[in-house]
């Protein structure tokens, strides 16, 4: 399950940015991280702490709660399970 969770998390990060219409550079500037860090995070090669995730969500017009709900649904689809 950890690999599926990492993959779901990374995919949700990328989708969040794309739906907000932001480039990696734009997001990085607004969150206060390096552009390369955005790409690494979206590829699942860099861990994002909760504070950075909060700002990532804020910049993209989302919330931590919304992110968690979408990720939970994505993970349930990926693993074929229903958490509810």
PDB file of N, CA, C and O in Angstrom:
ATOM      1  N   UNK A   1       0.798  -1.213   0.000  1.00  0.00           N
ATOM      2  CA  UNK A   1       0.000   0.000   0.000  1.00  0.00           C
ATOM      3  C   UNK A   1       0.843   1.282   0.000  1.00  0.00           C
ATOM      4  O   UNK A   1       0.431   2.245  -0.598  1.00  0.00           O
ATOM      5  N   UNK A   2       2.031   1.325   0.656  1.00  0.00           N
ATOM      6  CA  UNK A   2       2.787   2.582   0.646  1.00  0.00           C
ATOM      7  C   UNK A   2       3.100   3.083  -0.757  1.00  0.00           C
ATOM      8  O   UNK A   2       2.988   4.276  -1.016  1.00  0.00           O
ATOM      9  N   UNK A   3       3.470   2.184  -1.669  1.00  0.00           N
ATOM     10  CA  UNK A   3       3.771   2.616  -3.029  1.00  0.00           C
ATOM     11  C   UNK A   3       2.533   3.191  -3.701  1.00  0.00           C
ATOM     12  O   UNK A   3       2.602   4.233  -4.349  1.00  0.00           O
ATOM     13  N   UNK A   4       1.390   2.544  -3.528  1.00  0.00           N
ATOM     14  CA  UNK A   4       0.146   3.054  -4.104  1.00  0.00           C
ATOM     15  C   UNK A   4      -0.186   4.418  -3.515  1.00  0.00           C
ATOM     16  O   UNK A   4      -0.631   5.318  -4.227  1.00  0.00           O
ATOM     17  N   UNK A   5       0.034   4.594  -2.226  1.00  0.00           N
ATOM     18  CA  UNK A   5      -0.250   5.879  -1.584  1.00  0.00           C
ATOM     19  C   UNK A   5       0.685   6.959  -2.099  1.00  0.00           C
ATOM     20  O   UNK A   5       0.259   8.087  -2.362  1.00  0.00           O
ATOM     21  N   UNK A   6       1.973   6.633  -2.253  1.00  0.00           N
ATOM     22  CA  UNK A   6       2.935   7.605  -2.782  1.00  0.00           C
ATOM     23  C   UNK A   6       2.561   8.011  -4.200  1.00  0.00           C
ATOM     24  O   UNK A   6       2.614   9.197  -4.555  1.00  0.00           O
ATOM     25  N   UNK A   7       2.172   7.037  -5.004  1.00  0.00           N
ATOM     26  CA  UNK A   7       1.794   7.311  -6.391  1.00  0.00           C
ATOM     27  C   UNK A   7       0.525   8.159  -6.450  1.00  0.00           C
ATOM     28  O   UNK A   7       0.447   9.119  -7.222  1.00  0.00           O
ATOM     29  N   UNK A   8      -0.452   7.832  -5.628  1.00  0.00           N
ATOM     30  CA  UNK A   8      -1.702   8.598  -5.584  1.00  0.00           C
ATOM     31  C   UNK A   8      -1.445  10.026  -5.124  1.00  0.00           C
ATOM     32  O   UNK A   8      -2.003  10.978  -5.676  1.00  0.00           O
ATOM     33  N   UNK A   9      -0.602  10.191  -4.121  1.00  0.00           N
ATOM     34  CA  UNK A   9      -0.283  11.514  -3.598  1.00  0.00           C
ATOM     35  C   UNK A   9       0.380  12.368  -4.670  1.00  0.00           C
ATOM     36  O   UNK A   9      -0.011  13.510  -4.911  1.00  0.00           O
ATOM     37  N   UNK A  10       1.380  11.808  -5.343  1.00  0.00           N
ATOM     38  CA  UNK A  10       2.098  12.540  -6.384  1.00  0.00           C
ATOM     39  C   UNK A  10       1.164  12.919  -7.534  1.00  0.00           C
ATOM     40  O   UNK A  10       1.205  14.045  -8.038  1.00  0.00           O
ATOM     41  N   UNK A  11       0.308  11.994  -7.950  1.00  0.00           N
ATOM     42  CA  UNK A  11      -0.628  12.271  -9.034  1.00  0.00           C
ATOM     43  C   UNK A  11      -1.618  13.357  -8.637  1.00  0.00           C
ATOM     44  O   UNK A  11      -1.969  14.220  -9.454  1.00  0.00           O
ATOM     45  N   UNK A  12      -2.058  13.342  -7.397  1.00  0.00           N
ATOM     46  CA  UNK A  12      -3.010  14.355  -6.934  1.00  0.00           C
ATOM     47  C   UNK A  12      -2.351  15.726  -6.869  1.00  0.00           C
ATOM     48  O   UNK A  12      -2.974  16.735  -7.193  1.00  0.00           O
ATOM     49  N   UNK A  13      -1.075  15.784  -6.471  1.00  0.00           N
ATOM     50  CA  UNK A  13      -0.346  17.055  -6.479  1.00  0.00           C
ATOM     51  C   UNK A  13      -0.299  17.641  -7.892  1.00  0.00           C
ATOM     52  O   UNK A  13      -0.573  18.828  -8.088  1.00  0.00           O
ATOM     53  N   UNK A  14       0.052  16.807  -8.851  1.00  0.00           N
ATOM     54  CA  UNK A  14       0.150  17.265 -10.231  1.00  0.00           C
ATOM     55  C   UNK A  14      -1.212  17.727 -10.755  1.00  0.00           C
ATOM     56  O   UNK A  14      -1.318  18.785 -11.389  1.00  0.00           O
ATOM     57  N   UNK A  15      -2.246  16.952 -10.480  1.00  0.00           N
ATOM     58  CA  UNK A  15      -3.581  17.317 -10.955  1.00  0.00           C
ATOM     59  C   UNK A  15      -4.037  18.636 -10.340  1.00  0.00           C
ATOM     60  O   UNK A  15      -4.654  19.467 -11.009  1.00  0.00           O
ATOM     61  N   UNK A  16      -3.745  18.832  -9.081  1.00  0.00           N
ATOM     62  CA  UNK A  16      -4.126  20.061  -8.387  1.00  0.00           C
ATOM     63  C   UNK A  16      -3.513  21.271  -9.082  1.00  0.00           C
ATOM     64  O   UNK A  16      -4.198  22.265  -9.359  1.00  0.00           O
ATOM     65  N   UNK A  17      -2.223  21.196  -9.384  1.00  0.00           N
ATOM     66  CA  UNK A  17      -1.543  22.307 -10.056  1.00  0.00           C
ATOM     67  C   UNK A  17      -2.098  22.536 -11.452  1.00  0.00           C
ATOM     68  O   UNK A  17      -2.379  23.677 -11.850  1.00  0.00           O
ATOM     69  N   UNK A  18      -2.283  21.459 -12.192  1.00  0.00           N
ATOM     70  CA  UNK A  18      -2.777  21.586 -13.566  1.00  0.00           C
ATOM     71  C   UNK A  18      -4.188  22.173 -13.602  1.00  0.00           C
ATOM     72  O   UNK A  18      -4.494  23.006 -14.455  1.00  0.00           O
ATOM     73  N   UNK A  19      -5.041  21.730 -12.684  1.00  0.00           N
ATOM     74  CA  UNK A  19      -6.404  22.262 -12.649  1.00  0.00           C
ATOM     75  C   UNK A  19      -6.425  23.743 -12.282  1.00  0.00           C
ATOM     76  O   UNK A  19      -7.334  24.460 -12.675  1.00  0.00           O
ATOM     77  N   UNK A  20      -5.413  24.180 -11.547  1.00  0.00           N
ATOM     78  CA  UNK A  20      -5.317  25.596 -11.191  1.00  0.00           C
ATOM     79  C   UNK A  20      -4.737  26.416 -12.339  1.00  0.00           C
ATOM     80  O   UNK A  20      -4.721  27.651 -12.279  1.00  0.00           O
ATOM     81  N   UNK A  21      -4.254  25.743 -13.380  1.00  0.00           N
ATOM     82  CA  UNK A  21      -3.702  26.433 -14.535  1.00  0.00           C
ATOM     83  C   UNK A  21      -2.339  27.059 -14.273  1.00  0.00           C
ATOM     84  O   UNK A  21      -1.971  28.043 -14.908  1.00  0.00           O
ATOM     85  N   UNK A  22      -1.592  26.461 -13.366  1.00  0.00           N
ATOM     86  CA  UNK A  22      -0.282  27.006 -13.004  1.00  0.00           C
ATOM     87  C   UNK A  22       0.843  26.175 -13.603  1.00  0.00           C
ATOM     88  O   UNK A  22       0.754  24.946 -13.663  1.00  0.00           O
ATOM     89  N   UNK A  23       1.901  26.850 -13.991  1.00  0.00           N
ATOM     90  CA  UNK A  23       3.110  26.133 -14.402  1.00  0.00           C
ATOM     91  C   UNK A  23       3.852  25.718 -13.135  1.00  0.00           C
ATOM     92  O   UNK A  23       3.572  26.213 -12.034  1.00  0.00           O
ATOM     93  N   UNK A  24       4.808  24.853 -13.304  1.00  0.00           N
ATOM     94  CA  UNK A  24       5.616  24.458 -12.149  1.00  0.00           C
ATOM     95  C   UNK A  24       6.342  25.661 -11.565  1.00  0.00           C
ATOM     96  O   UNK A  24       6.446  25.803 -10.348  1.00  0.00           O
ATOM     97  N   UNK A  25       6.815  26.495 -12.428  1.00  0.00           N
ATOM     98  CA  UNK A  25       7.537  27.696 -11.979  1.00  0.00           C
ATOM     99  C   UNK A  25       6.634  28.640 -11.202  1.00  0.00           C
ATOM    100  O   UNK A  25       7.014  29.155 -10.144  1.00  0.00           O
ATOM    101  N   UNK A  26       5.431  28.872 -11.708  1.00  0.00           N
ATOM    102  CA  UNK A  26       4.483  29.754 -11.021  1.00  0.00           C
ATOM    103  C   UNK A  26       4.141  29.217  -9.632  1.00  0.00           C
ATOM    104  O   UNK A  26       4.115  29.963  -8.650  1.00  0.00           O
ATOM    105  N   UNK A  27       3.881  27.919  -9.565  1.00  0.00           N
ATOM    106  CA  UNK A  27       3.554  27.315  -8.271  1.00  0.00           C
ATOM    107  C   UNK A  27       4.734  27.432  -7.314  1.00  0.00           C
ATOM    108  O   UNK A  27       4.576  27.821  -6.158  1.00  0.00           O
ATOM    109  N   UNK A  28       5.915  27.102  -7.802  1.00  0.00           N
ATOM    110  CA  UNK A  28       7.115  27.149  -6.957  1.00  0.00           C
ATOM    111  C   UNK A  28       7.324  28.549  -6.385  1.00  0.00           C
ATOM    112  O   UNK A  28       7.603  28.703  -5.192  1.00  0.00           O
ATOM    113  N   UNK A  29       7.179  29.568  -7.218  1.00  0.00           N
ATOM    114  CA  UNK A  29       7.371  30.942  -6.753  1.00  0.00           C
ATOM    115  C   UNK A  29       6.374  31.304  -5.665  1.00  0.00           C
ATOM    116  O   UNK A  29       6.731  31.939  -4.671  1.00  0.00           O
ATOM    117  N   UNK A  30       5.133  30.883  -5.833  1.00  0.00           N
ATOM    118  CA  UNK A  30       4.096  31.252  -4.868  1.00  0.00           C
ATOM    119  C   UNK A  30       4.174  30.439  -3.569  1.00  0.00           C
ATOM    120  O   UNK A  30       3.800  30.935  -2.503  1.00  0.00           O
ATOM    121  N   UNK A  31       4.665  29.200  -3.662  1.00  0.00           N
ATOM    122  CA  UNK A  31       4.790  28.357  -2.471  1.00  0.00           C
ATOM    123  C   UNK A  31       6.109  28.632  -1.741  1.00  0.00           C
ATOM    124  O   UNK A  31       6.204  28.445  -0.540  1.00  0.00           O
ATOM    125  N   UNK A  32       7.112  29.110  -2.501  1.00  0.00           N
ATOM    126  CA  UNK A  32       8.410  29.399  -1.901  1.00  0.00           C
ATOM    127  C   UNK A  32       9.368  28.223  -1.944  1.00  0.00           C
ATOM    128  O   UNK A  32      10.166  28.033  -1.030  1.00  0.00           O
ATOM    129  N   UNK A  33       9.271  27.431  -3.012  1.00  0.00           N
ATOM    130  CA  UNK A  33      10.174  26.301  -3.203  1.00  0.00           C
ATOM    131  C   UNK A  33      10.806  26.406  -4.586  1.00  0.00           C
ATOM    132  O   UNK A  33      10.433  27.273  -5.391  1.00  0.00           O
ATOM    133  N   UNK A  34      11.748  25.547  -4.863  1.00  0.00           N
ATOM    134  CA  UNK A  34      12.405  25.525  -6.168  1.00  0.00           C
ATOM    135  C   UNK A  34      11.502  24.858  -7.203  1.00  0.00           C
ATOM    136  O   UNK A  34      10.752  23.941  -6.881  1.00  0.00           O
ATOM    137  N   UNK A  35      11.612  25.310  -8.444  1.00  0.00           N
ATOM    138  CA  UNK A  35      10.834  24.720  -9.529  1.00  0.00           C
ATOM    139  C   UNK A  35      11.093  23.220  -9.633  1.00  0.00           C
ATOM    140  O   UNK A  35      10.164  22.432  -9.824  1.00  0.00           O
ATOM    141  N   UNK A  36      12.342  22.824  -9.484  1.00  0.00           N
ATOM    142  CA  UNK A  36      12.679  21.397  -9.561  1.00  0.00           C
ATOM    143  C   UNK A  36      11.968  20.602  -8.470  1.00  0.00           C
ATOM    144  O   UNK A  36      11.596  19.440  -8.685  1.00  0.00           O
ATOM    145  N   UNK A  37      11.748  21.218  -7.310  1.00  0.00           N
ATOM    146  CA  UNK A  37      11.062  20.528  -6.222  1.00  0.00           C
ATOM    147  C   UNK A  37       9.619  20.195  -6.578  1.00  0.00           C
ATOM    148  O   UNK A  37       9.094  19.165  -6.159  1.00  0.00           O
ATOM    149  N   UNK A  38       8.985  21.054  -7.360  1.00  0.00           N
ATOM    150  CA  UNK A  38       7.614  20.772  -7.801  1.00  0.00           C
ATOM    151  C   UNK A  38       7.615  19.517  -8.668  1.00  0.00           C
ATOM    152  O   UNK A  38       6.827  18.597  -8.455  1.00  0.00           O
ATOM    153  N   UNK A  39       8.512  19.466  -9.636  1.00  0.00           N
ATOM    154  CA  UNK A  39       8.602  18.303 -10.508  1.00  0.00           C
ATOM    155  C   UNK A  39       8.926  17.027  -9.753  1.00  0.00           C
ATOM    156  O   UNK A  39       8.334  15.981 -10.007  1.00  0.00           O
ATOM    157  N   UNK A  40       9.855  17.107  -8.821  1.00  0.00           N
ATOM    158  CA  UNK A  40      10.214  15.934  -8.028  1.00  0.00           C
ATOM    159  C   UNK A  40       9.045  15.469  -7.166  1.00  0.00           C
ATOM    160  O   UNK A  40       8.798  14.264  -7.028  1.00  0.00           O
ATOM    161  N   UNK A  41       8.305  16.420  -6.598  1.00  0.00           N
ATOM    162  CA  UNK A  41       7.146  16.077  -5.765  1.00  0.00           C
ATOM    163  C   UNK A  41       6.065  15.406  -6.598  1.00  0.00           C
ATOM    164  O   UNK A  41       5.470  14.410  -6.182  1.00  0.00           O
ATOM    165  N   UNK A  42       5.812  15.955  -7.779  1.00  0.00           N
ATOM    166  CA  UNK A  42       4.788  15.399  -8.660  1.00  0.00           C
ATOM    167  C   UNK A  42       5.181  14.037  -9.223  1.00  0.00           C
ATOM    168  O   UNK A  42       4.323  13.264  -9.633  1.00  0.00           O
ATOM    169  N   UNK A  43       6.473  13.754  -9.227  1.00  0.00           N
ATOM    170  CA  UNK A  43       6.961  12.460  -9.704  1.00  0.00           C
ATOM    171  C   UNK A  43       7.078  11.443  -8.567  1.00  0.00           C
ATOM    172  O   UNK A  43       7.468  10.298  -8.796  1.00  0.00           O
ATOM    173  N   UNK A  44       6.764  11.880  -7.353  1.00  0.00           N
ATOM    174  CA  UNK A  44       6.854  10.982  -6.209  1.00  0.00           C
ATOM    175  C   UNK A  44       8.271  10.761  -5.725  1.00  0.00           C
ATOM    176  O   UNK A  44       8.547   9.825  -4.989  1.00  0.00           O
ATOM    177  N   UNK A  45       9.187  11.649  -6.110  1.00  0.00           N
ATOM    178  CA  UNK A  45      10.594  11.501  -5.741  1.00  0.00           C
ATOM    179  C   UNK A  45      11.017  12.454  -4.627  1.00  0.00           C
ATOM    180  O   UNK A  45      12.188  12.509  -4.278  1.00  0.00           O
ATOM    181  N   UNK A  46      10.056  13.187  -4.094  1.00  0.00           N
ATOM    182  CA  UNK A  46      10.325  14.128  -3.004  1.00  0.00           C
ATOM    183  C   UNK A  46       9.106  14.157  -2.102  1.00  0.00           C
ATOM    184  O   UNK A  46       7.975  14.249  -2.577  1.00  0.00           O
ATOM    185  N   UNK A  47       9.320  14.062  -0.814  1.00  0.00           N
ATOM    186  CA  UNK A  47       8.210  14.124   0.131  1.00  0.00           C
ATOM    187  C   UNK A  47       7.847  15.570   0.435  1.00  0.00           C
ATOM    188  O   UNK A  47       8.715  16.439   0.492  1.00  0.00           O
ATOM    189  N   UNK A  48       6.565  15.811   0.613  1.00  0.00           N
ATOM    190  CA  UNK A  48       6.034  17.138   0.905  1.00  0.00           C
ATOM    191  C   UNK A  48       5.500  17.111   2.333  1.00  0.00           C
ATOM    192  O   UNK A  48       4.701  16.236   2.678  1.00  0.00           O
ATOM    193  N   UNK A  49       5.946  18.061   3.160  1.00  0.00           N
ATOM    194  CA  UNK A  49       5.408  18.084   4.525  1.00  0.00           C
ATOM    195  C   UNK A  49       4.046  18.783   4.535  1.00  0.00           C
ATOM    196  O   UNK A  49       3.620  19.376   3.536  1.00  0.00           O
ATOM    197  N   UNK A  50       3.355  18.698   5.648  1.00  0.00           N
ATOM    198  CA  UNK A  50       1.979  19.187   5.723  1.00  0.00           C
ATOM    199  C   UNK A  50       1.904  20.705   5.550  1.00  0.00           C
ATOM    200  O   UNK A  50       0.938  21.211   4.970  1.00  0.00           O
ATOM    201  N   UNK A  51       2.905  21.434   5.997  1.00  0.00           N
ATOM    202  CA  UNK A  51       2.892  22.888   5.835  1.00  0.00           C
ATOM    203  C   UNK A  51       3.022  23.255   4.361  1.00  0.00           C
ATOM    204  O   UNK A  51       2.290  24.102   3.843  1.00  0.00           O
ATOM    205  N   UNK A  52       3.938  22.588   3.665  1.00  0.00           N
ATOM    206  CA  UNK A  52       4.086  22.845   2.233  1.00  0.00           C
ATOM    207  C   UNK A  52       2.828  22.424   1.482  1.00  0.00           C
ATOM    208  O   UNK A  52       2.380  23.135   0.576  1.00  0.00           O
ATOM    209  N   UNK A  53       2.227  21.296   1.867  1.00  0.00           N
ATOM    210  CA  UNK A  53       0.988  20.862   1.233  1.00  0.00           C
ATOM    211  C   UNK A  53      -0.115  21.889   1.450  1.00  0.00           C
ATOM    212  O   UNK A  53      -0.889  22.181   0.532  1.00  0.00           O
ATOM    213  N   UNK A  54      -0.190  22.456   2.650  1.00  0.00           N
ATOM    214  CA  UNK A  54      -1.172  23.508   2.928  1.00  0.00           C
ATOM    215  C   UNK A  54      -1.013  24.655   1.932  1.00  0.00           C
ATOM    216  O   UNK A  54      -1.990  25.097   1.323  1.00  0.00           O
ATOM    217  N   UNK A  55       0.216  25.136   1.753  1.00  0.00           N
ATOM    218  CA  UNK A  55       0.434  26.259   0.836  1.00  0.00           C
ATOM    219  C   UNK A  55       0.198  25.864  -0.611  1.00  0.00           C
ATOM    220  O   UNK A  55      -0.333  26.644  -1.401  1.00  0.00           O
ATOM    221  N   UNK A  56       0.570  24.662  -0.978  1.00  0.00           N
ATOM    222  CA  UNK A  56       0.339  24.151  -2.336  1.00  0.00           C
ATOM    223  C   UNK A  56      -1.163  24.202  -2.609  1.00  0.00           C
ATOM    224  O   UNK A  56      -1.597  24.693  -3.645  1.00  0.00           O
ATOM    225  N   UNK A  57      -1.954  23.708  -1.660  1.00  0.00           N
ATOM    226  CA  UNK A  57      -3.416  23.718  -1.809  1.00  0.00           C
ATOM    227  C   UNK A  57      -3.953  25.145  -1.886  1.00  0.00           C
ATOM    228  O   UNK A  57      -4.792  25.448  -2.743  1.00  0.00           O
ATOM    229  N   UNK A  58      -3.491  26.010  -0.999  1.00  0.00           N
ATOM    230  CA  UNK A  58      -3.962  27.397  -0.979  1.00  0.00           C
ATOM    231  C   UNK A  58      -3.697  28.084  -2.312  1.00  0.00           C
ATOM    232  O   UNK A  58      -4.578  28.748  -2.864  1.00  0.00           O
ATOM    233  N   UNK A  59      -2.490  27.945  -2.812  1.00  0.00           N
ATOM    234  CA  UNK A  59      -2.115  28.587  -4.092  1.00  0.00           C
ATOM    235  C   UNK A  59      -2.977  28.056  -5.234  1.00  0.00           C
ATOM    236  O   UNK A  59      -3.335  28.801  -6.145  1.00  0.00           O
ATOM    237  N   UNK A  60      -3.348  26.786  -5.152  1.00  0.00           N
ATOM    238  CA  UNK A  60      -4.142  26.166  -6.217  1.00  0.00           C
ATOM    239  C   UNK A  60      -5.647  26.291  -5.985  1.00  0.00           C
ATOM    240  O   UNK A  60      -6.442  25.741  -6.743  1.00  0.00           O
ATOM    241  N   UNK A  61      -6.046  27.016  -4.943  1.00  0.00           N
ATOM    242  CA  UNK A  61      -7.468  27.250  -4.698  1.00  0.00           C
ATOM    243  C   UNK A  61      -8.181  26.067  -4.082  1.00  0.00           C
ATOM    244  O   UNK A  61      -9.388  25.882  -4.284  1.00  0.00           O
ATOM    245  N   UNK A  62      -7.466  25.245  -3.335  1.00  0.00           N
ATOM    246  CA  UNK A  62      -8.051  24.076  -2.700  1.00  0.00           C
ATOM    247  C   UNK A  62      -7.825  24.162  -1.196  1.00  0.00           C
ATOM    248  O   UNK A  62      -7.347  25.162  -0.688  1.00  0.00           O
ATOM    249  N   UNK A  63      -8.173  23.086  -0.509  1.00  0.00           N
ATOM    250  CA  UNK A  63      -7.955  22.989   0.932  1.00  0.00           C
ATOM    251  C   UNK A  63      -7.307  21.645   1.223  1.00  0.00           C
ATOM    252  O   UNK A  63      -7.355  20.731   0.391  1.00  0.00           O
ATOM    253  N   UNK A  64      -6.732  21.523   2.395  1.00  0.00           N
ATOM    254  CA  UNK A  64      -6.176  20.236   2.798  1.00  0.00           C
ATOM    255  C   UNK A  64      -7.265  19.164   2.822  1.00  0.00           C
ATOM    256  O   UNK A  64      -7.048  18.037   2.389  1.00  0.00           O
ATOM    257  N   UNK A  65      -8.426  19.534   3.322  1.00  0.00           N
ATOM    258  CA  UNK A  65      -9.536  18.584   3.397  1.00  0.00           C
ATOM    259  C   UNK A  65      -9.946  18.103   2.006  1.00  0.00           C
ATOM    260  O   UNK A  65     -10.128  16.910   1.776  1.00  0.00           O
ATOM    261  N   UNK A  66     -10.075  19.033   1.072  1.00  0.00           N
ATOM    262  CA  UNK A  66     -10.427  18.661  -0.295  1.00  0.00           C
ATOM    263  C   UNK A  66      -9.372  17.774  -0.928  1.00  0.00           C
ATOM    264  O   UNK A  66      -9.686  16.798  -1.613  1.00  0.00           O
ATOM    265  N   UNK A  67      -8.112  18.116  -0.686  1.00  0.00           N
ATOM    266  CA  UNK A  67      -7.011  17.310  -1.210  1.00  0.00           C
ATOM    267  C   UNK A  67      -7.094  15.889  -0.654  1.00  0.00           C
ATOM    268  O   UNK A  67      -6.981  14.915  -1.392  1.00  0.00           O
ATOM    269  N   UNK A  68      -7.288  15.779   0.657  1.00  0.00           N
ATOM    270  CA  UNK A  68      -7.351  14.467   1.306  1.00  0.00           C
ATOM    271  C   UNK A  68      -8.515  13.635   0.771  1.00  0.00           C
ATOM    272  O   UNK A  68      -8.372  12.431   0.541  1.00  0.00           O
ATOM    273  N   UNK A  69      -9.655  14.264   0.556  1.00  0.00           N
ATOM    274  CA  UNK A  69     -10.817  13.536   0.030  1.00  0.00           C
ATOM    275  C   UNK A  69     -10.545  13.017  -1.380  1.00  0.00           C
ATOM    276  O   UNK A  69     -10.865  11.871  -1.701  1.00  0.00           O
ATOM    277  N   UNK A  70      -9.951  13.880  -2.224  1.00  0.00           N
ATOM    278  CA  UNK A  70      -9.640  13.449  -3.594  1.00  0.00           C
ATOM    279  C   UNK A  70      -8.590  12.347  -3.604  1.00  0.00           C
ATOM    280  O   UNK A  70      -8.683  11.389  -4.365  1.00  0.00           O
ATOM    281  N   UNK A  71      -7.598  12.474  -2.740  1.00  0.00           N
ATOM    282  CA  UNK A  71      -6.564  11.450  -2.673  1.00  0.00           C
ATOM    283  C   UNK A  71      -7.137  10.132  -2.171  1.00  0.00           C
ATOM    284  O   UNK A  71      -6.783   9.062  -2.676  1.00  0.00           O
ATOM    285  N   UNK A  72      -8.023  10.188  -1.204  1.00  0.00           N
ATOM    286  CA  UNK A  72      -8.652   8.983  -0.685  1.00  0.00           C
ATOM    287  C   UNK A  72      -9.419   8.260  -1.790  1.00  0.00           C
ATOM    288  O   UNK A  72      -9.318   7.038  -1.933  1.00  0.00           O
ATOM    289  N   UNK A  73     -10.161   9.018  -2.597  1.00  0.00           N
ATOM    290  CA  UNK A  73     -10.894   8.405  -3.713  1.00  0.00           C
ATOM    291  C   UNK A  73      -9.927   7.809  -4.731  1.00  0.00           C
ATOM    292  O   UNK A  73     -10.148   6.703  -5.242  1.00  0.00           O
ATOM    293  N   UNK A  74      -8.848   8.544  -5.034  1.00  0.00           N
ATOM    294  CA  UNK A  74      -7.855   8.060  -6.003  1.00  0.00           C
ATOM    295  C   UNK A  74      -7.207   6.771  -5.496  1.00  0.00           C
ATOM    296  O   UNK A  74      -7.033   5.811  -6.245  1.00  0.00           O
ATOM    297  N   UNK A  75      -6.866   6.735  -4.225  1.00  0.00           N
ATOM    298  CA  UNK A  75      -6.228   5.558  -3.637  1.00  0.00           C
ATOM    299  C   UNK A  75      -7.188   4.369  -3.613  1.00  0.00           C
ATOM    300  O   UNK A  75      -6.791   3.238  -3.898  1.00  0.00           O
ATOM    301  N   UNK A  76      -8.450   4.630  -3.321  1.00  0.00           N
ATOM    302  CA  UNK A  76      -9.445   3.555  -3.326  1.00  0.00           C
ATOM    303  C   UNK A  76      -9.578   2.951  -4.721  1.00  0.00           C
ATOM    304  O   UNK A  76      -9.656   1.733  -4.879  1.00  0.00           O
ATOM    305  N   UNK A  77      -9.570   3.795  -5.748  1.00  0.00           N
ATOM    306  CA  UNK A  77      -9.634   3.293  -7.134  1.00  0.00           C
ATOM    307  C   UNK A  77      -8.390   2.481  -7.461  1.00  0.00           C
ATOM    308  O   UNK A  77      -8.480   1.426  -8.088  1.00  0.00           O
ATOM    309  N   UNK A  78      -7.226   2.976  -7.033  1.00  0.00           N
ATOM    310  CA  UNK A  78      -5.964   2.320  -7.373  1.00  0.00           C
ATOM    311  C   UNK A  78      -5.812   0.968  -6.693  1.00  0.00           C
ATOM    312  O   UNK A  78      -5.215   0.050  -7.251  1.00  0.00           O
ATOM    313  N   UNK A  79      -6.375   0.842  -5.511  1.00  0.00           N
ATOM    314  CA  UNK A  79      -6.222  -0.415  -4.756  1.00  0.00           C
ATOM    315  C   UNK A  79      -7.462  -1.293  -4.836  1.00  0.00           C
ATOM    316  O   UNK A  79      -7.455  -2.406  -4.308  1.00  0.00           O
ATOM    317  N   UNK A  80      -8.519  -0.774  -5.447  1.00  0.00           N
ATOM    318  CA  UNK A  80      -9.745  -1.549  -5.566  1.00  0.00           C
ATOM    319  C   UNK A  80     -10.474  -1.722  -4.239  1.00  0.00           C
ATOM    320  O   UNK A  80     -11.203  -2.679  -4.064  1.00  0.00           O
ATOM    321  N   UNK A  81     -10.246  -0.788  -3.334  1.00  0.00           N
ATOM    322  CA  UNK A  81     -10.906  -0.889  -2.033  1.00  0.00           C
ATOM    323  C   UNK A  81     -11.797   0.317  -1.791  1.00  0.00           C
ATOM    324  O   UNK A  81     -11.669   1.343  -2.438  1.00  0.00           O
ATOM    325  N   UNK A  82     -12.683   0.157  -0.848  1.00  0.00           N
ATOM    326  CA  UNK A  82     -13.575   1.242  -0.474  1.00  0.00           C
ATOM    327  C   UNK A  82     -13.348   1.509   1.016  1.00  0.00           C
ATOM    328  O   UNK A  82     -13.590   0.655   1.847  1.00  0.00           O
ATOM    329  N   UNK A  83     -12.889   2.711   1.357  1.00  0.00           N
ATOM    330  CA  UNK A  83     -12.560   3.059   2.735  1.00  0.00           C
ATOM    331  C   UNK A  83     -13.788   3.406   3.554  1.00  0.00           C
ATOM    332  O   UNK A  83     -13.703   3.570   4.739  1.00  0.00           O
ATOM    333  N   UNK A  84     -14.948   3.536   2.922  1.00  0.00           N
ATOM    334  CA  UNK A  84     -16.114   4.038   3.651  1.00  0.00           C
ATOM    335  C   UNK A  84     -17.150   2.978   3.821  1.00  0.00           C
ATOM    336  O   UNK A  84     -17.537   2.166   3.272  1.00  0.00           O
TER     337      UNK A  84
END
